[in-house]
Amino acid sequence: MEHNIDIDDDLANQLSFPSSTTQKVLSRIAQIKLVSGHPEVYEPCDDSFALVDALLADRINLLEHRPTVCMEVGCGSGYVITSLAIMLGQEGDGHHYFATDINPHAVRVTHETLKAHGVHAEVICDNVASGLERRLEGMVDVMVVNPPYVPTPEDEVGIHGIAAAWAGGENGRTVIDKILPIADKLLSERGWLYMVTLTANNPFQICGIMRDKGYASRIVVQRSTEEESLHVIKFWRDAVVQGEGKEPTSTNKAPSASVMNSLLSQLPWLPFWNSGS
C-alpha cells in the first residue's frame, strides 16, 4: 500500500542524523511485535501507525511537557500505549499509564504486548473511560485516541466483535462525539489530546466543538492511503480561546476562519514506522 508522505528538510535531517537516544526509541518502536492476538482484536494498521507517527513528530514537546498521567482510550492490541511508554519512559521517571478498551480480549492482548516490551500500564475493561471519570478527573496530561471512525449504520456501533473497533455510526461520529466530553472532563489544565479522524468525520467541525470547550487544535499528521484520508489532531486548552467567551455552537455550524487557520498550520509529516518498514 502506498502512502503520500511529505517530510520537510529539518525533519529529514533529524531522521537522517538522530541522536543516540532518539535512534534507540525509533528502533524499539519499529520493532514492536504482537506477541499474542485474537480474531476480535484490531491489529495495528494505517491509523495506528499514523497516531504513533504523530506522537513521534511531537516527541520533543511531549518530553518537555513532562506528563504525569497518560491514557489511551480504545487500546486494542496495545501498540500505541506501548509506543508512548517507550517514548516517554516508565513509572520510575514519574509517568503513569492507563489504557481502556470495551473488549476484554483487547485488554488481555494489550497486557501481553506491554509486558513483552518491558513497559507497564494499568489496563481496564471499560466503555470509553467512563469508569475512570471520577478517579482521574482533571488529571490526564496526555490522552491518545484512535476511535471507531468509519461511517456505518448506527446499529453496528458498540456491537460485539471486531467490528466495534471501527463502526462509527452516522458520519463515523457517534463514538467520537461521546469521547469528546469525557476527554474534556479527564484532561488536566495542561492536558493534550491526540485523536485520529477521517475526512468523512468532518474534522473541522470536531475542532469547532472543542474550540467551544476552550481548546485550540492543530493537525500533527495527515496521511492519505488508497482507502482513506486520515488526520491526527492535537487539542490543548488555550487561554486565548477560553477568553473568547463564545456561546456554544450548533454541531451543524461551519467552522470559523480561526479554526480553519489553526488546522492549516500543520507540523511536518513523519514516515510510516512499524516492524515491517
mmCIF file of C-alpha atoms in Angstrom, residues 38-255:
data_model
loop_
_atom_site.group_PDB
_atom_site.id
_atom_site.type_symbol
_atom_site.label_atom_id
_atom_site.label_comp_id
_atom_site.label_asym_id
_atom_site.label_seq_id
_atom_site.Cartn_x
_atom_site.Cartn_y
_atom_site.Cartn_z
ATOM 1 C CA HIS A 38 -7.333 -12.640 18.991
ATOM 2 C CA PRO A 39 -9.697 -12.635 15.990
ATOM 3 C CA GLU A 40 -11.792 -9.939 17.685
ATOM 4 C CA VAL A 41 -8.875 -7.594 18.458
ATOM 5 C CA TYR A 42 -7.951 -4.862 15.960
ATOM 6 C CA GLU A 43 -4.323 -5.193 14.900
ATOM 7 C CA PRO A 44 -2.161 -2.129 14.150
ATOM 8 C CA CYS A 45 -2.941 -0.616 10.771
ATOM 9 C CA ASP A 46 -2.511 2.691 8.939
ATOM 10 C CA ASP A 47 -4.443 4.657 11.556
ATOM 11 C CA SER A 48 -2.433 3.139 14.432
ATOM 12 C CA PHE A 49 0.836 3.950 12.687
ATOM 13 C CA ALA A 50 -0.330 7.497 11.901
ATOM 14 C CA LEU A 51 -1.138 8.090 15.579
ATOM 15 C CA VAL A 52 2.278 6.852 16.701
ATOM 16 C CA ASP A 53 3.920 8.959 13.988
ATOM 17 C CA ALA A 54 2.083 11.989 15.371
ATOM 18 C CA LEU A 55 3.464 11.276 18.838
ATOM 19 C CA LEU A 56 6.945 10.885 17.361
ATOM 20 C CA ALA A 57 6.547 14.171 15.498
ATOM 21 C CA ASP A 58 5.644 15.870 18.781
ATOM 22 C CA ARG A 59 8.066 13.886 20.962
ATOM 23 C CA ILE A 60 10.317 16.815 21.879
ATOM 24 C CA ASN A 61 7.280 18.776 23.052
ATOM 25 C CA LEU A 62 5.987 15.723 24.928
ATOM 26 C CA LEU A 63 9.302 15.299 26.745
ATOM 27 C CA GLU A 64 9.342 18.980 27.697
ATOM 28 C CA HIS A 65 5.691 18.700 28.742
ATOM 29 C CA ARG A 66 6.651 16.087 31.375
ATOM 30 C CA PRO A 67 3.230 14.421 31.586
ATOM 31 C CA THR A 68 2.451 12.564 34.790
ATOM 32 C CA VAL A 69 -0.709 10.694 33.734
ATOM 33 C CA CYS A 70 -1.056 9.348 30.194
ATOM 34 C CA MET A 71 -4.015 7.419 28.832
ATOM 35 C CA GLU A 72 -5.109 5.602 25.713
ATOM 36 C CA VAL A 73 -8.820 5.139 25.072
ATOM 37 C CA GLY A 74 -9.510 2.070 22.939
ATOM 38 C CA CYS A 75 -6.120 0.368 23.258
ATOM 39 C CA GLY A 76 -6.826 -2.638 21.006
ATOM 40 C CA SER A 77 -3.544 -4.508 20.549
ATOM 41 C CA GLY A 78 -1.585 -2.182 22.851
ATOM 42 C CA TYR A 79 0.665 -0.922 20.071
ATOM 43 C CA VAL A 80 0.032 2.791 20.716
ATOM 44 C CA ILE A 81 0.211 2.831 24.533
ATOM 45 C CA THR A 82 3.357 0.670 24.361
ATOM 46 C CA SER A 83 4.908 3.109 21.885
ATOM 47 C CA LEU A 84 4.024 6.079 24.087
ATOM 48 C CA ALA A 85 5.572 4.438 27.156
ATOM 49 C CA ILE A 86 8.748 3.688 25.199
ATOM 50 C CA MET A 87 8.924 7.320 24.048
ATOM 51 C CA LEU A 88 8.408 8.922 27.445
ATOM 52 C CA GLY A 89 9.756 6.459 29.994
ATOM 53 C CA GLN A 90 8.378 4.425 32.843
ATOM 54 C CA GLU A 91 6.808 4.962 36.251
ATOM 55 C CA GLY A 92 10.245 5.453 37.796
ATOM 56 C CA ASP A 93 10.519 8.537 35.593
ATOM 57 C CA GLY A 94 7.286 9.931 37.026
ATOM 58 C CA HIS A 95 4.921 8.676 34.318
ATOM 59 C CA HIS A 96 1.755 6.653 34.938
ATOM 60 C CA TYR A 97 -0.065 4.961 32.072
ATOM 61 C CA PHE A 98 -3.684 3.864 31.751
ATOM 62 C CA ALA A 99 -5.398 2.135 28.843
ATOM 63 C CA THR A 100 -9.046 1.231 28.346
ATOM 64 C CA ASP A 101 -10.963 -0.936 25.931
ATOM 65 C CA ILE A 102 -14.519 -2.253 25.965
ATOM 66 C CA ASN A 103 -13.241 -5.535 24.512
ATOM 67 C CA PRO A 104 -11.891 -7.921 27.207
ATOM 68 C CA HIS A 105 -9.809 -9.726 24.581
ATOM 69 C CA ALA A 106 -8.115 -6.402 23.748
ATOM 70 C CA VAL A 107 -7.359 -5.860 27.435
ATOM 71 C CA ARG A 108 -5.564 -9.209 27.579
ATOM 72 C CA VAL A 109 -3.637 -8.632 24.340
ATOM 73 C CA THR A 110 -2.585 -5.136 25.462
ATOM 74 C CA HIS A 111 -1.341 -6.537 28.782
ATOM 75 C CA GLU A 112 0.795 -9.050 26.928
ATOM 76 C CA THR A 113 2.141 -6.508 24.426
ATOM 77 C CA LEU A 114 3.180 -4.161 27.238
ATOM 78 C CA LYS A 115 4.816 -6.949 29.213
ATOM 79 C CA ALA A 116 6.729 -8.272 26.203
ATOM 80 C CA HIS A 117 8.321 -4.861 25.662
ATOM 81 C CA GLY A 118 9.200 -4.144 29.273
ATOM 82 C CA VAL A 119 6.687 -1.376 29.910
ATOM 83 C CA HIS A 120 3.658 -1.130 32.183
ATOM 84 C CA ALA A 121 0.194 0.403 32.114
ATOM 85 C CA GLU A 122 -2.970 -0.158 34.096
ATOM 86 C CA VAL A 123 -5.315 -1.697 31.520
ATOM 87 C CA ILE A 124 -9.027 -1.565 32.265
ATOM 88 C CA CYS A 125 -12.044 -3.072 30.524
ATOM 89 C CA ASP A 126 -14.267 -0.019 30.232
ATOM 90 C CA ASN A 127 -16.630 1.737 27.818
ATOM 91 C CA VAL A 128 -14.524 4.693 26.619
ATOM 92 C CA ALA A 129 -13.257 5.730 30.071
ATOM 93 C CA SER A 130 -16.482 6.226 31.959
ATOM 94 C CA GLY A 131 -15.279 4.110 34.878
ATOM 95 C CA LEU A 132 -12.284 6.407 35.366
ATOM 96 C CA GLU A 133 -14.071 9.753 35.179
ATOM 97 C CA ARG A 134 -14.228 10.224 38.940
ATOM 98 C CA ARG A 135 -10.827 8.687 39.667
ATOM 99 C CA LEU A 136 -8.850 10.643 37.056
ATOM 100 C CA GLU A 137 -10.977 13.766 36.616
ATOM 101 C CA GLY A 138 -8.746 16.677 35.663
ATOM 102 C CA MET A 139 -5.565 14.594 35.964
ATOM 103 C CA VAL A 140 -4.737 13.286 32.481
ATOM 104 C CA ASP A 141 -1.872 15.196 30.850
ATOM 105 C CA VAL A 142 -1.785 13.186 27.592
ATOM 106 C CA MET A 143 -4.682 11.261 26.058
ATOM 107 C CA VAL A 144 -4.441 9.347 22.785
ATOM 108 C CA VAL A 145 -7.459 8.009 20.916
ATOM 109 C CA ASN A 146 -7.888 6.039 17.724
ATOM 110 C CA PRO A 147 -11.695 5.875 17.840
ATOM 111 C CA PRO A 148 -14.157 3.873 15.747
ATOM 112 C CA TYR A 149 -14.489 6.444 12.946
ATOM 113 C CA VAL A 150 -15.777 4.554 9.908
ATOM 114 C CA PRO A 151 -19.281 5.651 8.804
ATOM 115 C CA THR A 152 -21.630 2.707 9.391
ATOM 116 C CA PRO A 153 -25.279 2.089 10.256
ATOM 117 C CA GLU A 154 -25.983 3.141 13.837
ATOM 118 C CA ASP A 155 -26.961 -0.379 14.868
ATOM 119 C CA GLU A 156 -23.366 -1.535 14.267
ATOM 120 C CA VAL A 157 -21.926 0.810 16.897
ATOM 121 C CA GLY A 158 -20.768 -0.993 20.021
ATOM 122 C CA ILE A 159 -21.668 -4.451 18.809
ATOM 123 C CA HIS A 160 -19.656 -7.432 19.987
ATOM 124 C CA GLY A 161 -16.736 -8.498 17.863
ATOM 125 C CA ILE A 162 -14.004 -6.730 15.950
ATOM 126 C CA ALA A 163 -16.455 -4.511 14.012
ATOM 127 C CA ALA A 164 -16.843 -2.433 17.175
ATOM 128 C CA ALA A 165 -13.255 -1.266 16.629
ATOM 129 C CA TRP A 166 -14.203 0.689 13.507
ATOM 130 C CA ALA A 167 -18.015 1.090 13.426
ATOM 131 C CA GLY A 168 -18.581 4.812 13.996
ATOM 132 C CA GLY A 169 -22.244 5.284 13.104
ATOM 133 C CA GLU A 170 -23.519 8.188 11.033
ATOM 134 C CA ASN A 171 -20.568 10.084 9.525
ATOM 135 C CA GLY A 172 -18.367 7.989 11.817
ATOM 136 C CA ARG A 173 -19.097 10.441 14.626
ATOM 137 C CA THR A 174 -21.246 8.546 17.147
ATOM 138 C CA VAL A 175 -18.371 7.300 19.297
ATOM 139 C CA ILE A 176 -16.206 10.378 18.711
ATOM 140 C CA ASP A 177 -18.970 12.660 19.978
ATOM 141 C CA LYS A 178 -19.213 10.535 23.140
ATOM 142 C CA ILE A 179 -15.472 10.678 23.717
ATOM 143 C CA LEU A 180 -15.069 14.463 23.452
ATOM 144 C CA PRO A 181 -16.922 15.440 26.671
ATOM 145 C CA ILE A 182 -15.247 12.621 28.601
ATOM 146 C CA ALA A 183 -11.856 13.784 27.371
ATOM 147 C CA ASP A 184 -12.699 17.338 28.444
ATOM 148 C CA LYS A 185 -13.539 16.056 31.929
ATOM 149 C CA LEU A 186 -10.430 13.896 32.303
ATOM 150 C CA LEU A 187 -7.817 16.228 30.825
ATOM 151 C CA SER A 188 -5.812 18.372 33.207
ATOM 152 C CA GLU A 189 -5.452 22.113 32.708
ATOM 153 C CA ARG A 190 -2.324 21.357 30.693
ATOM 154 C CA GLY A 191 -3.768 18.228 29.093
ATOM 155 C CA TRP A 192 -3.194 17.311 25.456
ATOM 156 C CA LEU A 193 -5.478 15.119 23.359
ATOM 157 C CA TYR A 194 -4.307 13.354 20.184
ATOM 158 C CA MET A 195 -7.156 11.914 18.105
ATOM 159 C CA VAL A 196 -7.341 10.125 14.758
ATOM 160 C CA THR A 197 -10.103 11.307 12.447
ATOM 161 C CA LEU A 198 -11.256 10.557 8.931
ATOM 162 C CA THR A 199 -12.170 13.236 6.407
ATOM 163 C CA ALA A 200 -15.755 11.912 6.485
ATOM 164 C CA ASN A 201 -15.889 12.727 10.223
ATOM 165 C CA ASN A 202 -15.657 16.457 9.401
ATOM 166 C CA PRO A 203 -12.539 17.170 11.498
ATOM 167 C CA PHE A 204 -13.082 20.930 11.102
ATOM 168 C CA GLN A 205 -16.411 20.547 12.868
ATOM 169 C CA ILE A 206 -14.828 18.464 15.622
ATOM 170 C CA CYS A 207 -12.286 21.238 16.157
ATOM 171 C CA GLY A 208 -15.140 23.745 16.323
ATOM 172 C CA ILE A 209 -16.825 21.696 19.067
ATOM 173 C CA MET A 210 -13.586 21.526 21.031
ATOM 174 C CA ARG A 211 -12.965 25.221 20.487
ATOM 175 C CA ASP A 212 -16.261 25.932 22.210
ATOM 176 C CA LYS A 213 -14.854 23.990 25.164
ATOM 177 C CA GLY A 214 -11.747 26.188 25.191
ATOM 178 C CA TYR A 215 -9.325 24.113 23.125
ATOM 179 C CA ALA A 216 -7.004 25.115 20.339
ATOM 180 C CA SER A 217 -6.168 22.456 17.757
ATOM 181 C CA ARG A 218 -3.605 21.508 15.166
ATOM 182 C CA ILE A 219 -3.164 18.736 12.630
ATOM 183 C CA VAL A 220 0.041 16.910 13.551
ATOM 184 C CA VAL A 221 -0.061 14.222 10.862
ATOM 185 C CA GLN A 222 -2.111 13.944 7.696
ATOM 186 C CA ARG A 223 -1.897 10.761 5.682
ATOM 187 C CA SER A 224 -3.671 9.540 2.573
ATOM 188 C CA THR A 225 -3.810 5.873 1.654
ATOM 189 C CA GLU A 226 -5.621 4.069 -1.123
ATOM 190 C CA GLU A 227 -8.606 3.651 1.191
ATOM 191 C CA GLU A 228 -8.863 6.763 3.366
ATOM 192 C CA SER A 229 -7.560 10.186 4.303
ATOM 193 C CA LEU A 230 -6.533 10.386 7.952
ATOM 194 C CA HIS A 231 -5.824 13.354 10.220
ATOM 195 C CA VAL A 232 -4.266 13.132 13.670
ATOM 196 C CA ILE A 233 -5.351 16.250 15.527
ATOM 197 C CA LYS A 234 -3.809 17.598 18.717
ATOM 198 C CA PHE A 235 -6.044 19.548 21.118
ATOM 199 C CA TRP A 236 -4.922 21.610 24.098
ATOM 200 C CA ARG A 237 -6.530 24.123 26.437
ATOM 201 C CA ASP A 238 -5.796 27.639 25.286
ATOM 202 C CA ALA A 239 -6.242 30.795 27.335
ATOM 203 C CA VAL A 240 -6.979 32.929 24.267
ATOM 204 C CA VAL A 241 -9.687 30.550 23.080
ATOM 205 C CA GLN A 242 -11.134 30.276 26.589
ATOM 206 C CA GLY A 243 -11.197 34.055 26.835
ATOM 207 C CA GLU A 244 -13.299 34.487 23.741
ATOM 208 C CA GLY A 245 -16.435 33.661 25.738
ATOM 209 C CA LYS A 246 -18.246 32.143 22.799
ATOM 210 C CA GLU A 247 -21.718 30.764 23.108
ATOM 211 C CA PRO A 248 -21.911 27.018 22.295
ATOM 212 C CA THR A 249 -22.384 26.498 18.588
ATOM 213 C CA SER A 250 -24.579 24.023 16.802
ATOM 214 C CA THR A 251 -22.795 20.899 15.611
ATOM 215 C CA ASN A 252 -24.040 21.796 12.127
ATOM 216 C CA LYS A 253 -22.358 25.179 12.124
ATOM 217 C CA ALA A 254 -19.441 25.634 9.748
ATOM 218 C CA PRO A 255 -16.045 26.111 11.436
#
